[in-house]
Each structure stands twice: as C-alpha cells, then as structure tokens.
Amino acid sequence: ADAAWGHRRNSLAPFFDPVMPRPSPDAPQPNPSYPFHSGIHDHLESPVTRTFNSIERQLSESSQQEATQFDTLTDNLDRLQEAFDRQQRILEIERKLREQKQRELSRALKDLTAPALPDLSPPIQVEPPEKDTSLEAPAQEDTSRDSSGEVPTDGEPTSKEPVDIVPGVTNIPDEVATSLPESDNVTPPNDADTNPSSSSPQLGTNDVVDRGSFADNLFASGKHRLAAEMYMKQLQENLTPEQRAWTQFQLANCLRHLGDRSGAERQYRQVAAAQITTVYPAMARWWLSHLKQTSALSDRFSALKADLQSNLNSLDNQED
C-alpha cells in the first residue's frame, strides 16, 4: 500500500507544492531575510523597534534638510549684505559726484555773473585831427560895456570862448557838413536803456558835429544803440584804415553791450585782420578770446545743469 501511495504521489507531484521536511529541534535555525530591513540584528528587531528606527531616520533627514536650508539662507543673507554694501558705496560715490558737480556749477555761475574783466590792453592814444584855424568863424566882439560904461581894455577878453559841449568836436569843411543828410538830428532821442533822468547834450542848430566824436560820446554815456547807429553811418564815409578799424572796434563794443555776440565777433574779426600798426587788432583779438571763453563756460554750465537734473531724476525714480 505504501508503495502504491508513493507511486501515486510521484505521479501527482507536478500538481502539488513540495513538502518541506520538518526541521529537527536541535538543528540550527537559518537567518530569516527581510526585504525592507538590513543589518546584522534586523531579524531580532521588534515592530516597536523598527518604528522607532524609522522615526529616528526621519528626524535625522529632517535635521539635515533644516541644516541645508539654514546654510542656503545664510548664503542668501551674505549676498544681500554684499549687494547692500555695494549699493551704499554707489550712493556715496553719486553723492560725492553730485556735490562736485554742484561746486562746479557754482563756480561756473560765479564766472558767468562776475563783473566784466578789466581792459588790460594799453591805453589808446587817439590823436585828434589838427584844427584848421582858417575855417573857424571869427570870434564875435562883445560890444557890451561894464557897469562904469567903459569899453574893456586890450588886456581884458572881449568875448567868451565857445565851449565845446561834446569833447573832441572840431569844425569840418562846409562841403562835408552840407553832405550830411538833413534828417540827422543833432539832439539824439532818449535811449530807453539809460537813466531817463540823465539829460542828453543839447547842441546848437548852427554847430558843426563830428560824427565820430559824437558817437564816442554816446558810447561813453551808455547810449550803445544810438552809438552803434552813428558808427554804422560813419563806416559809409571815406575813412583811413586806422579810422575804419577804430570805428569797427567801437561798433563791436556796442553790439557786445546790446547782446549781439555774433555781430560783435564779426566786427572784431575784421579789426583783428586789419593791416595797421595801431593796437586795435590786438585789442580785437583779446575780446575774441574773451567771448570764446565766455561761450565755453556758458555751454559747460548748461551741460552740467542738464547732467545734474538727470541724476536727480534717476535718484527720485530709485526712491520711488
């Protein structure tokens, strides 16, 4: 019977699980393996121990993550501190540049508003034309008598010498005097640029006027517009090179006072190019250099002002 059962069991073996032999109590027990645990004593750990170890590993990993996050935050804080220090240095540099530009603006403004530079050129020796005594009108005899009724003796003056209202005015020939236009008024109108309280020189209707001397007196009294008109009329006359250079130089001075810088520079250049031996060309070159320096200072002042305004606008935008 056993043989028959054994034969049947062997024939049905593919359809049944193999039966493991029962181990002996004295035989050594094999070490069980657990797929989710490792270590020498894992087979001895209880479920509580495994749970505790899992929590401990989670805490360790959490501590490592916190340490990593702390290091990252520390690095970010250091970078922010460096950026803040760099921005502070930039602001300090901008503040110093702004103060320096403000000082330069103040100096440039002071240079522009400073009084006119003194004329360092040598004094002009203007020689008045020789007075032609043959054309002078004879002095009128004073037929008046004194209180005693006696005629003055030869030692006493018989008439008062004519007083020149305009210094430097001399008599000129009649043909030159008649060539003057009749519309020219010997009494100039009031100039709006001057003090209205100041009175213009009153000339007699029979007096002969030297146009150049009259223009010089107008320029000296501050009536630059009238003086410029007189100088331009004088340039239409036949003048010597020296007289033309002086007239153009004075016309340039009038235009400079009136604010016409381009016209003044044009007249100064013509005087500077004149082939004469007087000091007028040197004086014209000095004024050309002065006007050039003034123009450069004005341009620099405008550029600094625009740059300063741009910096202030950028700072306002950063603060906003």
XYZ file of C-alpha atoms in Angstrom:
320
model
C 0.000 0.000 0.000
C 2.809 2.366 0.809
C 4.434 1.561 -2.462
C 1.242 2.229 -4.315
C 0.737 5.563 -2.473
C 4.245 6.556 -3.176
C 3.804 5.794 -6.831
C 0.588 7.874 -6.913
C 2.220 10.789 -5.079
C 5.067 10.860 -7.510
C 2.671 10.914 -10.432
C 0.711 13.829 -8.896
C 3.818 15.776 -7.817
C 3.567 18.426 -10.537
C 0.129 19.379 -9.214
C 1.085 19.829 -5.536
C 3.572 22.049 -3.672
C 6.616 20.231 -2.494
C 6.511 19.270 1.146
C 9.444 20.583 3.077
C 10.904 18.224 5.648
C 10.180 19.139 9.256
C 13.312 20.531 10.854
C 14.732 18.958 13.883
C 14.564 20.948 17.137
C 18.282 20.559 17.582
C 19.169 21.723 14.091
C 20.386 25.356 13.770
C 17.760 27.810 12.648
C 18.566 29.712 9.391
C 18.590 33.501 9.480
C 15.390 34.876 8.003
C 15.763 37.673 5.466
C 13.535 40.739 5.355
C 13.422 42.770 2.116
C 12.786 46.111 3.858
C 15.410 45.912 6.585
C 19.100 45.452 6.594
C 21.703 44.988 9.236
C 23.071 42.226 11.389
C 20.388 42.378 14.055
C 17.399 43.241 11.870
C 15.902 39.808 12.397
C 15.940 40.463 16.114
C 14.088 43.845 15.930
C 10.578 44.000 17.110
C 7.885 46.100 15.349
C 8.255 48.814 18.013
C 11.985 48.970 17.442
C 11.539 49.210 13.710
C 9.036 52.039 14.127
C 11.421 53.912 16.431
C 14.273 53.491 13.979
C 12.091 54.791 11.160
C 11.147 57.868 13.178
C 14.807 58.438 14.071
C 15.810 58.270 10.428
C 13.071 60.751 9.542
C 14.256 63.112 12.249
C 17.837 62.806 11.012
C 16.794 63.542 7.449
C 14.684 66.481 8.639
C 17.660 67.850 10.605
C 19.869 67.566 7.548
C 17.279 69.374 5.443
C 16.994 72.133 8.032
C 20.777 72.467 8.156
C 20.884 72.708 4.364
C 18.116 75.308 4.357
C 19.908 77.281 7.066
C 23.139 77.264 5.050
C 21.211 78.395 1.980
C 19.540 81.209 3.904
C 22.906 82.236 5.357
C 24.436 82.389 1.879
C 21.492 84.432 0.609
C 21.814 86.796 3.556
C 25.531 87.246 2.852
C 24.817 88.015 -0.780
C 22.138 90.506 0.210
C 24.548 92.167 2.625
C 27.192 92.432 -0.100
C 24.639 93.882 -2.510
C 23.515 96.366 0.152
C 27.111 97.429 0.843
C 27.761 97.807 -2.870
C 24.642 99.924 -3.275
C 25.705 102.079 -0.334
C 29.099 102.648 -1.941
C 27.431 103.549 -5.222
C 25.146 106.031 -3.468
C 28.119 107.557 -1.660
C 30.003 107.941 -4.937
C 26.935 109.517 -6.556
C 26.592 111.891 -3.628
C 30.228 112.973 -3.955
C 29.840 113.404 -7.704
C 26.695 115.452 -7.149
C 28.481 117.679 -4.645
C 31.425 118.095 -7.016
C 29.130 118.995 -9.901
C 27.282 121.421 -7.648
C 30.568 123.117 -6.792
C 31.497 123.271 -10.467
C 28.091 124.734 -11.260
C 28.544 127.343 -8.568
C 31.986 128.269 -9.887
C 30.709 128.419 -13.455
C 27.745 130.539 -12.383
C 30.067 132.809 -10.435
C 32.288 133.163 -13.511
C 29.285 133.991 -15.677
C 27.864 136.508 -13.240
C 31.249 138.036 -12.398
C 31.776 141.651 -13.464
C 33.434 142.327 -16.755
C 37.172 141.822 -16.820
C 39.196 144.987 -16.788
C 40.664 146.075 -20.067
C 44.323 145.058 -19.783
C 45.237 146.457 -23.155
C 47.396 149.553 -23.274
C 45.536 152.850 -23.338
C 44.511 154.083 -26.714
C 46.192 157.228 -27.805
C 43.703 158.854 -30.114
C 45.171 161.886 -31.726
C 42.520 164.450 -32.602
C 42.736 165.891 -36.073
C 44.533 169.140 -36.432
C 42.294 172.078 -36.034
C 42.057 174.226 -39.116
C 42.024 177.743 -37.799
C 41.418 179.187 -41.231
C 37.901 177.739 -41.275
C 36.893 178.900 -37.844
C 34.398 181.668 -37.558
C 35.844 184.844 -36.126
C 35.035 185.471 -32.540
C 32.189 187.886 -32.069
C 33.244 191.071 -30.385
C 31.498 191.870 -27.183
C 30.306 195.449 -27.540
C 28.715 195.472 -24.150
C 30.129 197.846 -21.618
C 30.710 197.256 -17.977
C 28.820 198.958 -15.228
C 31.068 202.010 -15.441
C 30.248 202.491 -19.111
C 33.845 201.992 -20.270
C 34.923 199.700 -23.063
C 37.194 196.881 -21.847
C 40.873 197.374 -22.473
C 43.085 195.150 -24.619
C 44.173 193.149 -21.588
C 40.620 192.014 -20.893
C 38.860 189.379 -23.020
C 36.373 190.873 -25.410
C 34.324 187.703 -25.838
C 33.856 184.381 -24.216
C 35.485 181.423 -25.944
C 32.954 178.909 -27.318
C 32.570 175.924 -25.057
C 32.535 172.534 -26.736
C 29.519 170.714 -25.424
C 30.830 167.448 -26.863
C 34.542 166.906 -26.118
C 36.659 166.393 -29.187
C 34.223 168.089 -31.595
C 36.039 170.109 -34.187
C 34.946 172.097 -37.173
C 34.971 170.408 -40.563
C 34.759 171.912 -44.037
C 31.439 173.217 -45.261
C 31.290 170.769 -48.162
C 31.451 167.854 -45.705
C 28.894 169.442 -43.419
C 26.483 170.015 -46.316
C 26.854 166.372 -47.399
C 25.260 165.176 -44.172
C 21.599 164.140 -44.527
C 19.134 166.730 -43.400
C 17.182 164.132 -41.418
C 20.010 163.682 -38.917
C 19.022 165.242 -35.631
C 21.794 166.859 -33.686
C 19.888 166.140 -30.486
C 19.673 162.354 -30.031
C 16.388 160.916 -28.746
C 16.170 159.462 -25.308
C 17.601 155.958 -25.074
C 15.413 153.516 -23.110
C 18.477 151.670 -21.827
C 19.815 154.631 -19.904
C 18.598 156.571 -16.939
C 15.726 158.812 -18.063
C 16.806 161.428 -15.580
C 20.092 161.970 -17.420
C 19.842 164.716 -19.996
C 21.338 164.373 -23.466
C 23.773 167.046 -24.617
C 21.971 169.884 -26.308
C 23.711 171.228 -29.387
C 23.020 174.437 -31.150
C 21.498 174.397 -34.619
C 24.487 176.237 -36.076
C 27.110 173.931 -34.514
C 29.106 171.559 -36.697
C 29.193 167.992 -35.391
C 31.975 165.441 -35.879
C 30.117 162.152 -36.345
C 32.920 160.017 -34.858
C 33.344 162.164 -31.764
C 29.601 162.328 -31.280
C 29.378 158.514 -31.473
C 32.233 158.182 -28.977
C 30.379 160.443 -26.559
C 27.197 158.427 -26.982
C 29.124 155.224 -26.255
C 30.754 156.759 -23.172
C 27.354 157.875 -21.848
C 25.933 154.349 -22.190
C 23.711 155.007 -25.221
C 25.043 151.975 -27.095
C 22.146 151.681 -29.549
C 22.449 155.255 -30.782
C 26.234 154.974 -30.819
C 26.023 151.840 -32.966
C 23.796 153.648 -35.466
C 26.256 156.531 -35.649
C 29.222 154.167 -36.113
C 27.431 152.304 -38.926
C 26.723 155.599 -40.668
C 30.334 156.653 -40.212
C 31.538 153.422 -41.880
C 29.823 154.593 -45.087
C 32.211 157.531 -45.305
C 35.716 157.592 -46.723
C 37.890 156.697 -43.741
C 41.537 155.862 -43.331
C 42.398 152.275 -42.309
C 43.067 153.423 -38.752
C 39.799 155.352 -38.535
C 37.848 152.421 -40.008
C 39.464 149.991 -37.550
C 38.593 152.229 -34.607
C 35.004 152.684 -35.826
C 34.540 148.929 -36.304
C 36.079 148.237 -32.890
C 33.667 150.657 -31.202
C 30.752 149.234 -33.200
C 31.714 145.748 -31.954
C 31.741 147.044 -28.382
C 28.257 148.494 -28.846
C 26.933 145.224 -30.278
C 28.511 143.306 -27.407
C 26.745 145.527 -24.876
C 23.464 145.091 -26.775
C 23.777 141.274 -26.629
C 24.527 140.695 -30.337
C 27.513 138.386 -29.846
C 27.697 137.156 -33.439
C 27.694 140.691 -34.821
C 30.332 141.766 -32.310
C 32.567 138.802 -33.195
C 32.225 139.606 -36.903
C 33.380 143.194 -36.348
C 36.202 142.095 -34.023
C 37.489 139.666 -36.672
C 37.583 142.398 -39.294
C 39.543 144.635 -36.940
C 41.901 141.786 -35.987
C 42.656 141.159 -39.672
C 43.397 144.827 -40.399
C 46.949 145.527 -41.582
C 47.639 148.536 -39.389
C 50.246 149.389 -36.779
C 47.873 150.504 -34.019
C 46.790 148.468 -31.009
C 43.258 147.938 -32.347
C 43.935 144.469 -33.876
C 45.486 143.217 -30.617
C 42.544 144.535 -28.613
C 40.094 142.891 -31.028
C 41.908 139.551 -30.691
C 41.738 139.823 -26.899
C 37.981 140.399 -26.998
C 37.518 137.485 -29.415
C 39.343 135.215 -26.959
C 37.267 136.550 -24.070
C 33.984 135.942 -25.912
C 35.122 132.426 -26.806
C 35.924 131.637 -23.167
C 32.591 133.068 -22.048
C 30.737 130.960 -24.609
C 32.617 127.817 -23.498
C 31.759 128.499 -19.859
C 28.115 129.025 -20.767
C 27.989 125.727 -22.681
C 29.711 123.908 -19.827
C 27.266 125.380 -17.350
C 24.315 124.201 -19.454
C 25.780 120.686 -19.761
C 26.454 120.414 -16.031
C 22.976 121.675 -15.236
C 21.392 119.087 -17.553
C 23.574 116.301 -16.117
C 22.676 117.269 -12.573
C 18.975 117.319 -13.397
C 19.265 113.860 -14.976
C 20.996 112.464 -11.877
C 18.363 113.960 -9.602
C 15.591 112.436 -11.705
C 17.250 108.997 -11.603
C 17.626 109.199 -7.823
C 13.968 110.151 -7.473
C 12.975 107.176 -9.603
C 15.092 104.830 -7.456
C 13.495 106.130 -4.272
C 10.022 105.624 -5.744
